Coordinates of C-alpha atoms in Angstrom, one line a residue:
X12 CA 205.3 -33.1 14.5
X13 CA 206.7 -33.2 11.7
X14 CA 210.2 -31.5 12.3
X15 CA 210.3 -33.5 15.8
X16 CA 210.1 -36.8 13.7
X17 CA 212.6 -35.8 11.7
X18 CA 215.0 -34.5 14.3
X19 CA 214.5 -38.1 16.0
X20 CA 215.3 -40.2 13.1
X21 CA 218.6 -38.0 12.8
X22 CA 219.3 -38.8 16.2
X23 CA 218.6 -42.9 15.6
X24 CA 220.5 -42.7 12.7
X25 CA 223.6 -40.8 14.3
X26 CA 223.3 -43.3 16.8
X27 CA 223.2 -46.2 14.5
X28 CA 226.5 -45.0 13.0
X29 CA 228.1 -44.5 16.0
X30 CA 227.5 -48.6 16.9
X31 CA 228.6 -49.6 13.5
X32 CA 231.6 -47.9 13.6
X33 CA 232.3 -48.9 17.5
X34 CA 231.6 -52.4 16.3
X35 CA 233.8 -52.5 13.2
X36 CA 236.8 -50.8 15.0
X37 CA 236.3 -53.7 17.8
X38 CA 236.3 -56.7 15.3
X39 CA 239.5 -55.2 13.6
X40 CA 241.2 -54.8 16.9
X41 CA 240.0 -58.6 17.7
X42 CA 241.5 -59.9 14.5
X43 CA 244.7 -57.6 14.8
X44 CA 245.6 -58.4 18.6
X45 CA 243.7 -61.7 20.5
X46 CA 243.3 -63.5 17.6
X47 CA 243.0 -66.4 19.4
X48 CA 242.9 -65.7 23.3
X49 CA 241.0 -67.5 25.8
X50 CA 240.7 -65.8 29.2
X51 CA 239.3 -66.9 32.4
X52 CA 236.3 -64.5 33.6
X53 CA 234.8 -63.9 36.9
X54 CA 231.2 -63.2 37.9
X55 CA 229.3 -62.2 41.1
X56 CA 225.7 -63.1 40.9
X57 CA 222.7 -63.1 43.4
X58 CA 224.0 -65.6 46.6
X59 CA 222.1 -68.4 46.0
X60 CA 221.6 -68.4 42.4
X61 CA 225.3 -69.7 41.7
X62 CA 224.0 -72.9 39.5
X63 CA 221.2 -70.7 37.7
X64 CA 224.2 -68.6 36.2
X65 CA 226.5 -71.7 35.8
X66 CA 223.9 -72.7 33.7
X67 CA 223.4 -69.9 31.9
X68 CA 226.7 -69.7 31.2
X69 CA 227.0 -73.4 29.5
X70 CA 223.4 -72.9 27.9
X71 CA 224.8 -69.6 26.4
X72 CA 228.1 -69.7 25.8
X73 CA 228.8 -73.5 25.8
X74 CA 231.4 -73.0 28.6
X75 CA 232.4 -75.0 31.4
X76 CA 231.7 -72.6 34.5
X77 CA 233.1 -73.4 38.1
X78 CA 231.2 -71.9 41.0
X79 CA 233.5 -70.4 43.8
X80 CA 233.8 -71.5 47.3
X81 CA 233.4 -68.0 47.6
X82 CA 229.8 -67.4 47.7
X83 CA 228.1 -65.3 45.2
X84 CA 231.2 -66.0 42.4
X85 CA 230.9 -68.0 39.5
X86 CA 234.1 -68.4 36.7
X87 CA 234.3 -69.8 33.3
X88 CA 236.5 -69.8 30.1
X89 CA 236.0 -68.2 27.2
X90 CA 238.0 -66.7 23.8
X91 CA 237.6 -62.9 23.3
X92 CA 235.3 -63.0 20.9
X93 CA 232.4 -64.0 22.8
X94 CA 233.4 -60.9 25.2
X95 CA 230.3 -59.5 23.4
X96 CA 227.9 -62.0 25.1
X97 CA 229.1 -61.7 28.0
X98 CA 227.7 -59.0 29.0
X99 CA 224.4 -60.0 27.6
X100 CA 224.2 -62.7 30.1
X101 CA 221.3 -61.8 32.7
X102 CA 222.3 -63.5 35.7
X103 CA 225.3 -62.0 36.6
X104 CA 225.5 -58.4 38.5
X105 CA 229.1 -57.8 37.7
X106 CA 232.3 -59.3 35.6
X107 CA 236.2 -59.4 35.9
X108 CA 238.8 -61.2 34.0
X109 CA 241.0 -63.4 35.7
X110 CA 245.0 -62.4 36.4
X111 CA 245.8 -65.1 38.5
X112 CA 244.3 -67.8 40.6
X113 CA 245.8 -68.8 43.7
X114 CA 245.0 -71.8 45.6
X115 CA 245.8 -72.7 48.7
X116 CA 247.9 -69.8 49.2
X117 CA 250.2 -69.7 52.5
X118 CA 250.1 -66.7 54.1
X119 CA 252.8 -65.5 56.6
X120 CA 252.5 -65.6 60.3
X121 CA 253.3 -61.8 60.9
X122 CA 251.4 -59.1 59.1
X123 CA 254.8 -57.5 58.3
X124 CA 255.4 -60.7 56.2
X125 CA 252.3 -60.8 54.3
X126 CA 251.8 -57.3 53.2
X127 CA 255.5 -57.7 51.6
X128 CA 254.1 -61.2 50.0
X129 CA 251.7 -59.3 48.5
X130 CA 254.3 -55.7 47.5
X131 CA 256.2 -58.4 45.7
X132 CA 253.0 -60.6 44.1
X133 CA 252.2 -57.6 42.0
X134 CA 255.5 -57.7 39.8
X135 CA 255.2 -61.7 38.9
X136 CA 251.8 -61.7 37.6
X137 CA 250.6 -62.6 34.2
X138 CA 248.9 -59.0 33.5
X139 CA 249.5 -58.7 29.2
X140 CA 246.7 -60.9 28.3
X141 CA 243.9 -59.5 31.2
X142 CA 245.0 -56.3 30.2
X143 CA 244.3 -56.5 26.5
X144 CA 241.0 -57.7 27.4
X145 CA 240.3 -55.0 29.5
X146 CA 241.5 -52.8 26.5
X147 CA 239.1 -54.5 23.8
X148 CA 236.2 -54.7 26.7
X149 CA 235.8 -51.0 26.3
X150 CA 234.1 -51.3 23.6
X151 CA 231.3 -53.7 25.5
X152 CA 231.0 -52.1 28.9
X153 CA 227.9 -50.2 30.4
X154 CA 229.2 -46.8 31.5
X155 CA 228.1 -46.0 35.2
X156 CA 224.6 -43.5 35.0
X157 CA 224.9 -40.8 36.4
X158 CA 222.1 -39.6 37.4
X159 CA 221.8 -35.9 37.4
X160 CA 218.8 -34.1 36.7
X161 CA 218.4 -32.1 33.7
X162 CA 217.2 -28.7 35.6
X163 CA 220.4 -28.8 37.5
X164 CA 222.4 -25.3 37.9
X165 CA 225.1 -25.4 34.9
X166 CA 227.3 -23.3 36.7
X167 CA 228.9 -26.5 38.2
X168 CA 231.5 -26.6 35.5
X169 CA 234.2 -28.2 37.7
X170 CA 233.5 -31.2 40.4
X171 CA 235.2 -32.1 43.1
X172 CA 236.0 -35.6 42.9
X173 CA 236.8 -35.8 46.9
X174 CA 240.6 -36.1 46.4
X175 CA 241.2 -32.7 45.1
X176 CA 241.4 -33.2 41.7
X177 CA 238.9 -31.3 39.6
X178 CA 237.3 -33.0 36.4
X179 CA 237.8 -31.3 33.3
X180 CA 234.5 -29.1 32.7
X181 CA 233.9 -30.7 29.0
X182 CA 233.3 -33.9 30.5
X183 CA 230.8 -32.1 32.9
X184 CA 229.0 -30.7 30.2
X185 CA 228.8 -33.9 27.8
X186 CA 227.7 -35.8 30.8
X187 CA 224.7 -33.3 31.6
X188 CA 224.0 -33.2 27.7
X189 CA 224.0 -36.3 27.2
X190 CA 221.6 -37.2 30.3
X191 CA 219.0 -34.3 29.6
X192 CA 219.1 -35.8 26.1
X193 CA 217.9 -39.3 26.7
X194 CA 215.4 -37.9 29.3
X195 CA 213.9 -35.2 27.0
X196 CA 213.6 -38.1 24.3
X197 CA 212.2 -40.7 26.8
X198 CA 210.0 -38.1 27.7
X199 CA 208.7 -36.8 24.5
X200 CA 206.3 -40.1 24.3
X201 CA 204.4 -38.8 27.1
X202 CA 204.7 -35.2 26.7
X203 CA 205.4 -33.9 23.1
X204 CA 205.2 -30.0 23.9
X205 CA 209.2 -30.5 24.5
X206 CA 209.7 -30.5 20.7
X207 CA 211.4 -27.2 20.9
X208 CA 213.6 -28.6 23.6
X209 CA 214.2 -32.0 21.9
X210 CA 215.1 -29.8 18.7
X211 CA 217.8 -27.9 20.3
X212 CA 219.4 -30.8 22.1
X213 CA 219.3 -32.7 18.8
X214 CA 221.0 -29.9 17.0
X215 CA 223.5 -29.5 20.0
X216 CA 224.4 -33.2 20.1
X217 CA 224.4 -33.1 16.4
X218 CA 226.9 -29.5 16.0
X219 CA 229.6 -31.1 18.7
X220 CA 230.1 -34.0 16.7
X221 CA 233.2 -32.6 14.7
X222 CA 234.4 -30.7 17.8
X223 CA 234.4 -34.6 19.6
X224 CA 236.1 -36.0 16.9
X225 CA 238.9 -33.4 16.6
X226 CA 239.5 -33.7 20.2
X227 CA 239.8 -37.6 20.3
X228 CA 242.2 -37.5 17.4
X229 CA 244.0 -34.9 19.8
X230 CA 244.3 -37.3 22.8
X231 CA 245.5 -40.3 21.3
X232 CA 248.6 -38.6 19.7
X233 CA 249.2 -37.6 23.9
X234 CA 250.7 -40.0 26.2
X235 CA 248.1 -41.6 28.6
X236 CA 248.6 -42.0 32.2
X237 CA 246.5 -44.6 33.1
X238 CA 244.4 -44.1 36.7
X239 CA 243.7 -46.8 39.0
X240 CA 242.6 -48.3 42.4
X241 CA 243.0 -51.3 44.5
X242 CA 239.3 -53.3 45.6
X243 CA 239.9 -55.7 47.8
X244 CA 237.5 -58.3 49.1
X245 CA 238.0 -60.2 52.0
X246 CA 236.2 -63.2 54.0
X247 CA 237.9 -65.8 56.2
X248 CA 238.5 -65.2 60.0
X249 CA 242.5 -66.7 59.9
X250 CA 243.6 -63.5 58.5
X251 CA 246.5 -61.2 60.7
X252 CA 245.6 -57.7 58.3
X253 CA 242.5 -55.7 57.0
X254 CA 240.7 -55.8 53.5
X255 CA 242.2 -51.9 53.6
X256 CA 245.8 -52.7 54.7
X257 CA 246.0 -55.7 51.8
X258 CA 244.9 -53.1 49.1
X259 CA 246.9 -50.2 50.2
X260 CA 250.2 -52.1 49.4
X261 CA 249.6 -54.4 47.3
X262 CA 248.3 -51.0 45.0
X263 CA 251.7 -49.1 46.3
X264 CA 253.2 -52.5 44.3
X265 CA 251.0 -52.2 41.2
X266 CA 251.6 -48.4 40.9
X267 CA 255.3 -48.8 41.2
X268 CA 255.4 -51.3 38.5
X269 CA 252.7 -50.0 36.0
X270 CA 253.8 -46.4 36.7
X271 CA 250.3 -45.6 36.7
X272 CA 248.2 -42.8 39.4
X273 CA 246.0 -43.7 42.2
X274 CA 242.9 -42.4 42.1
X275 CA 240.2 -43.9 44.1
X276 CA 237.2 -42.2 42.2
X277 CA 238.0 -41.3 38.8
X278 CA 239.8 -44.8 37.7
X279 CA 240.0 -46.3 34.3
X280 CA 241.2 -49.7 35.5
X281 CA 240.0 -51.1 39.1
X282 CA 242.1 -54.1 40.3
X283 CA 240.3 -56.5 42.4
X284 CA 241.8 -58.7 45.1
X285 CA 239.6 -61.1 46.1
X286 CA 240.9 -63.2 49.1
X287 CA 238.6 -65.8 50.6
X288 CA 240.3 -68.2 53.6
X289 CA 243.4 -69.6 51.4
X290 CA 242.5 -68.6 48.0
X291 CA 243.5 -65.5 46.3
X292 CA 241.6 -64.2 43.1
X293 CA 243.8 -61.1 41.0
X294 CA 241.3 -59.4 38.2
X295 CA 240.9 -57.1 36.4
X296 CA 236.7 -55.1 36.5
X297 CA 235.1 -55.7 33.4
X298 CA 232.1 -53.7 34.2
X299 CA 231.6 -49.7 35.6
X300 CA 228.2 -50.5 36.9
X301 CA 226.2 -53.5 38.1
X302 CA 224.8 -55.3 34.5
X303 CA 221.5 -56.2 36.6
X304 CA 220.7 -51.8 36.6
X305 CA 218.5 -52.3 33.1
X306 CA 215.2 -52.6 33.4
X307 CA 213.7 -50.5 36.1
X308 CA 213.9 -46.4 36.0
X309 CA 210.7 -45.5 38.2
X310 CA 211.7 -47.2 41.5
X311 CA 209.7 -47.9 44.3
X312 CA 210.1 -48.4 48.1
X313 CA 211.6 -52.0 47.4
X314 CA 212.7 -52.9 44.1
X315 CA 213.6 -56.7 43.7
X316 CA 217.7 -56.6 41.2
X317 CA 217.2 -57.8 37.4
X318 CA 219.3 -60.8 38.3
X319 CA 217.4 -61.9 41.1
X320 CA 214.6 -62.1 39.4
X321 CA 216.0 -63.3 36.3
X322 CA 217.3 -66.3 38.8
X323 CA 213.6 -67.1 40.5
X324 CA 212.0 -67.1 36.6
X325 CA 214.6 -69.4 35.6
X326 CA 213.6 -71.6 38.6
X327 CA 210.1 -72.4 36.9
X328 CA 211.5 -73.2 33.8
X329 CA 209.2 -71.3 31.8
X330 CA 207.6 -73.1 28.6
X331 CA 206.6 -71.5 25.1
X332 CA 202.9 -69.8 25.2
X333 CA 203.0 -70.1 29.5
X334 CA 201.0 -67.3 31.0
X335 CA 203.4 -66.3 34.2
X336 CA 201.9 -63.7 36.8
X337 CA 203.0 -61.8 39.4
X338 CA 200.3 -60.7 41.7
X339 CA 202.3 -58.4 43.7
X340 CA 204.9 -56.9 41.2
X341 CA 205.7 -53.5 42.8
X342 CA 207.7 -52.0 40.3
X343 CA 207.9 -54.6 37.9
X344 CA 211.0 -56.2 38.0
X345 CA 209.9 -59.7 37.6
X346 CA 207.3 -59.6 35.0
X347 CA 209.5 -56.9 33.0
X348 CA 212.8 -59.3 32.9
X349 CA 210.6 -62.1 32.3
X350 CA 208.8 -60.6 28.9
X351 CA 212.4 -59.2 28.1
X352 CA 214.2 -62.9 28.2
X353 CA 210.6 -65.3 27.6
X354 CA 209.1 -63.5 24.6
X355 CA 207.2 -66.3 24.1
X356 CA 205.4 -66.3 26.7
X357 CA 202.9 -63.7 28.0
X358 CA 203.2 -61.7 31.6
X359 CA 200.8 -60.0 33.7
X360 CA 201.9 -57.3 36.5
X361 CA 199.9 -56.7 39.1
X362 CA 199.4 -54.9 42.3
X363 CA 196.9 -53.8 44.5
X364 CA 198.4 -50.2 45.1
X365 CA 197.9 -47.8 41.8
X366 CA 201.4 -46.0 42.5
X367 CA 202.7 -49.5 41.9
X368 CA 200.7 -50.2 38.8
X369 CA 201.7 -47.1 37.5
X370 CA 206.0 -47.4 38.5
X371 CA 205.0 -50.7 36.4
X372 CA 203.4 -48.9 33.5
X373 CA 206.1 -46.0 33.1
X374 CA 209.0 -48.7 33.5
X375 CA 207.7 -50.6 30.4
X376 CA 207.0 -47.7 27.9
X377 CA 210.8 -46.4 29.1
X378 CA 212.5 -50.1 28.2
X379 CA 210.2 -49.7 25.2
X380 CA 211.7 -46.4 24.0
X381 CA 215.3 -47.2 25.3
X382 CA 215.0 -49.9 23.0
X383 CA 214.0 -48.3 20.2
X384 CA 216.6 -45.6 20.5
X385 CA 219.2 -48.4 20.8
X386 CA 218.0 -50.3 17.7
X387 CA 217.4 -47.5 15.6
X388 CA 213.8 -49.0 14.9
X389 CA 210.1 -49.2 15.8
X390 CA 209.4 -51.7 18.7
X391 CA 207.1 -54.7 18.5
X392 CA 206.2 -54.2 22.1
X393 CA 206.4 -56.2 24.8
X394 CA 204.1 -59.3 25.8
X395 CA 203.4 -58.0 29.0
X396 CA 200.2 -56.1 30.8
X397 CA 200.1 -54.2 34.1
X398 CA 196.7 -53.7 36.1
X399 CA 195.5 -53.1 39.8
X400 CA 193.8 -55.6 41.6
X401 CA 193.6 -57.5 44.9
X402 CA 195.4 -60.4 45.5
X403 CA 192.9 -62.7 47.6
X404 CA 190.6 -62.1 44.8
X405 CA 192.1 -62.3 41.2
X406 CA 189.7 -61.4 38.2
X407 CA 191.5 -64.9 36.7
X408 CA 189.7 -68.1 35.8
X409 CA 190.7 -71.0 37.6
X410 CA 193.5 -72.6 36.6
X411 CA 194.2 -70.5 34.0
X412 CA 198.4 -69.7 35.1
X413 CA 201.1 -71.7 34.3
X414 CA 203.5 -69.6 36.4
X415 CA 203.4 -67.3 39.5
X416 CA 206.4 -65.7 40.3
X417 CA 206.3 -63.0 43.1
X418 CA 208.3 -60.8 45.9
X419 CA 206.4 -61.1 49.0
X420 CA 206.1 -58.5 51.3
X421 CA 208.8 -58.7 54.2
X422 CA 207.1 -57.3 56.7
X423 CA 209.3 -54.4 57.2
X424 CA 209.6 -51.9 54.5
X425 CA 206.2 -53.1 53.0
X426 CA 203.4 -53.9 55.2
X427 CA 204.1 -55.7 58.5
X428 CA 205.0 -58.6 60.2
X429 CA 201.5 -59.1 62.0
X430 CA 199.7 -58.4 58.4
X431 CA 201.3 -61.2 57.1
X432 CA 200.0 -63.8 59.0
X433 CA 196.5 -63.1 57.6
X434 CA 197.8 -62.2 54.1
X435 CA 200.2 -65.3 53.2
X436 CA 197.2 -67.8 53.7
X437 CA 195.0 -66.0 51.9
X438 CA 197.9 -65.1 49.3
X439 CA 198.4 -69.2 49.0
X440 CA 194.9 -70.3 48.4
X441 CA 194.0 -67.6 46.1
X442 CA 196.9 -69.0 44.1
X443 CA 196.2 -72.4 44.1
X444 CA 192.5 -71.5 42.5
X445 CA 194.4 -69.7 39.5
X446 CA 197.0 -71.9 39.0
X447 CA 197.0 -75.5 37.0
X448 CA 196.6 -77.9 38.5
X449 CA 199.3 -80.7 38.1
X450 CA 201.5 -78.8 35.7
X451 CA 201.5 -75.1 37.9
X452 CA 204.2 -74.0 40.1
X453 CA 205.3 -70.9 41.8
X454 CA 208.2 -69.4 42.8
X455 CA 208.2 -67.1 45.9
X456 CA 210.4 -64.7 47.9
X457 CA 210.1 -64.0 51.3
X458 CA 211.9 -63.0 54.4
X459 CA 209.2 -63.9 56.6
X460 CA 210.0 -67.8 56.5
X461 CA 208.3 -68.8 59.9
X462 CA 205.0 -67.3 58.7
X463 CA 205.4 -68.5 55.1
X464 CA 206.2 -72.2 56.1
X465 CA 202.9 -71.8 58.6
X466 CA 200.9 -71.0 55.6
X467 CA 202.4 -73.4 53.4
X468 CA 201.8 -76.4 56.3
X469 CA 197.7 -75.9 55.9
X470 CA 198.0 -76.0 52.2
X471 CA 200.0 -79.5 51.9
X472 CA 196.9 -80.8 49.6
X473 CA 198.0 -78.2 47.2
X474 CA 201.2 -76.7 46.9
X475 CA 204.2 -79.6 47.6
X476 CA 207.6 -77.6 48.2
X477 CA 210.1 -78.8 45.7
X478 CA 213.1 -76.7 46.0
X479 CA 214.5 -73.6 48.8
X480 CA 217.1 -70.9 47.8
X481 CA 218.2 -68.9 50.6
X482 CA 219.3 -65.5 49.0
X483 CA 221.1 -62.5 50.9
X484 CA 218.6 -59.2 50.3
X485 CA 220.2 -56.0 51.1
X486 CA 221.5 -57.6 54.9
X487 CA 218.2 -59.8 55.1
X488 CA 218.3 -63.7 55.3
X489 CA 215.4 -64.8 52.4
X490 CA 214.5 -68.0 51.2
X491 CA 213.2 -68.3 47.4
X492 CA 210.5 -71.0 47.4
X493 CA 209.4 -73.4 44.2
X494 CA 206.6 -75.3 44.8
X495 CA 204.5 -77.6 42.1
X496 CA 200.6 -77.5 42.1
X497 CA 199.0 -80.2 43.5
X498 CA 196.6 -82.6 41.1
X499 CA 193.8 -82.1 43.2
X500 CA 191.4 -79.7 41.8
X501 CA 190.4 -76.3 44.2
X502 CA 186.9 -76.0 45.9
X503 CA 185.7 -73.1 46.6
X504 CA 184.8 -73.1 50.5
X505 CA 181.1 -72.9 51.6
X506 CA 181.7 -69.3 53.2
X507 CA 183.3 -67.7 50.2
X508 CA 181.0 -69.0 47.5
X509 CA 178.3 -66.8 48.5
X510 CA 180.9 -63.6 47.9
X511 CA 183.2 -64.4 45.4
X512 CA 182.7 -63.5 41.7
X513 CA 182.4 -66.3 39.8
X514 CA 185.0 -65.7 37.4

């Protein structure tokens, strides 16, 4: 145990470094290039939850924030310096900065015309200051997962990349390394008979340092050919050519004026053209992958985005010492980004199926360890519990919640449509007995509206609908639902008396 703990804190401790000296080099480069540079940065976010990032954003950053016409895009100013927490922000699923806004743009009758409109856009816009914030976001940026497993054949020292090009087979092996690594640590909590496993990794990681160094020294005295790739995003129906014939030459532009290669899957910078009706939005991608993949890594049938739920807790406006539930949590995504953001108040996960209770369970004690390896410390923990129960029959005093925040089931990948209209009422009443009255309120999720407002109708004495979101969930039309707890206490009905556990 002894050697394991020991090859663990060299690893924290290597890691530790490895952010210091990340960090310093960033804060020199801040000082020495965008001393004082403000920038304008893009965000997509859940649709729907466009004010509950705006505000974010002017409760965090003390920003102003504009929310697009375009829906789902939120942009605000900042200086460079607070690039940092940025990416902290938990509401937003992915950020760009800003090369040029245009409004009311006039497009060209023929397609002919606007394609050339946009050959010749590429060479008059403002790209030195996006681009040095691209440069100094490097530093920031979560890298995309990849998620191989660690058992996989290593004879796949070259991948094909599904242009042809190959990737160089150093990269292949540091990305496999690296992944088997943080598993075998993750999973050393649970399991330690991998110590001989966690000690060779460790002294693997810890031997290819030098080698790491020596080549990065090697590759910035080279010349580097940038790689790059053309997203573009289109909405409006006025439009005379296609999302792919927009980026395919308004790319040939960039490429003949950066000098840079095309390469659609192995890019360092991704240039966005985001075009909705009349407007036209030039960026620059801030992030590799979506910010709202960091909570969850045992994933269930349906497994509700960190921002999403981020958005409904926000909703409630959760107070200090509130106790917030979620009686049908699935994997945990709610409860989990709620005792991440509100650790002052405490979170209970629960579900009535034990494969969900356990996803729940294992997702915790991994954020737990991610966190410790990132922080090079011991956690505290988390204020949050997990355990199975059944939802029209909480073991939970009455009116003991502040806060019920929950994912329904749809009907379609979890239970079913008929179910539901047996299961919301229920669902409803069980939750008005736990909740407070006068002070309680919920926030709900559903894409089974027409059953949900049914429910809701024969509860009017004690739920009262305060606010609706309707939210886009992978295709679906859903509605998030706050409602505030009625003053009027809950009686127990004469039937269910008899058979409830007087809790």
């Amino acid at each position: 145990m002894s050697d394991v703990q020991e090859t663990t804190n060299q690893l924290l401790d290597l890691n530790l470094h490895e952010n210091q000296r990340s960090v310093q080099e960033m804060e020199s480069g801040l000082r020495s290039e965008s001393e004082d540079l403000q920038v304008t940065i893009g965000a997509t976010v859940p649709t729907g939850f466009e004010q509950t990032a705006a505000d974010e954003v002017r409760e965090k950053l003390r920003s102003s924030c504009k929310i697009s016409k375009d829906r789902g895009k939120i942009y605000f100013d900042i200086s460079v310096e607070s690039l940092a927490q940025v990416h902290c922000l938990r509401s937003v699923d992915n950020l760009f900065v800003v090369v040029q806004e245009l409004n009311d743009y006039q497009f060209k009758e023929t397609k002919e015309e606007v394609l050339k409109d946009f050959e010749e856009l590429a060479g008059k816009l403002p790209w030195s200051d996006p681009l040095k914030v691209w440069k100094i976001n490097t530093s920031f940026k979560k890298r995309k997962t990849k998620r191989n497993k660690i058992n996989e054949p290593s004879s796949k020292e070259k991948i094909d990349n599904g242009q042809g090009d190959k990737r160089d087979e150093r990269d292949v092996k540091k990305e496999l390394t690296n992944n088997a690594l943080e598993s075998h640590i993750l999973d050393y909590y649970e399991n330690p008979a991998i110590k001989e496993d966690i000690l060779t990794l460790v002294g693997d990681d810890l031997a290819s340092c030098n080698d790491k160094t020596d080549e990065k020294s090697r590759e910035e005295t080279e010349p580097e050919v940038l790689k790059f790739r053309v997203t573009c995003n289109r909405a409006g129906e006025k439009h005379c050519f296609s999302s792919n014939e927009a980026a395919r030459d308004f790319g040939g532009a960039v490429q003949e004026y950066f000098k840079w290669k095309a390469d659609m899957t192995n890019f360092d910078v991704e240039v966005l053209l985001n075009i909705h009706d009349n407007e036209i939005v030039v960026g620059i991608a801030l992030t590799e992958e979506s910010l709202h993949r960091r909570n969850i890594t045992h994933f269930g049938p349906t497994t509700l985005r960190s921002t999403l739920a981020y958005g409904m807790l926000r909703l409630c406006a959760p107070q200090p010492t509130d106790i917030i539930v979620d009686p049908m949590c699935g994997t945990g995504a709610i409860p989990i980004e709620g005792a991440t953001e509100w650790t002052n108040c405490y979170h209970i996960a629960g579900d009535n199926n034990p494969l969900a209770v356990n996803r729940t369970a294992n997702n915790i004690t991994s954020l737990l360890t991610k966190n410790q390896i990132k922080e090079g410390k011991l956690s505290w923990g988390l204020p949050i519990d997990a355990i199975q129960w059944d939802v029209c029959n909480l073991p939970l005093r009455t009116g003991s919640v502040d806060i019920i925040v929950t994912d329904m089931p749809f009907g379609k990948r979890m239970g079913s449509k008929k179910r539901n209209w047996n299961l919301y009422p229920a669902c409803l009443r069980e939750m008005s007995r736990v909740c407070r009255p006068g002070t309680g309120r919920a926030v709900l999720l559903t894409q089974d509206k027409k059953c949900f407002i049914k429910a809701l109708s024969g509860m009017g004495h004690l739920w009262r609908k305060v606010h609706t979101v309707w939210v886009n969930i992978g295709g679906l039309h859903a509605a998030v639902y706050l409602l505030k707890r009625t003053p009027q206490a809950f009686v127990h009905s004469s039937e269910q008396e008899g058979e409830r556990t007087p809790w």
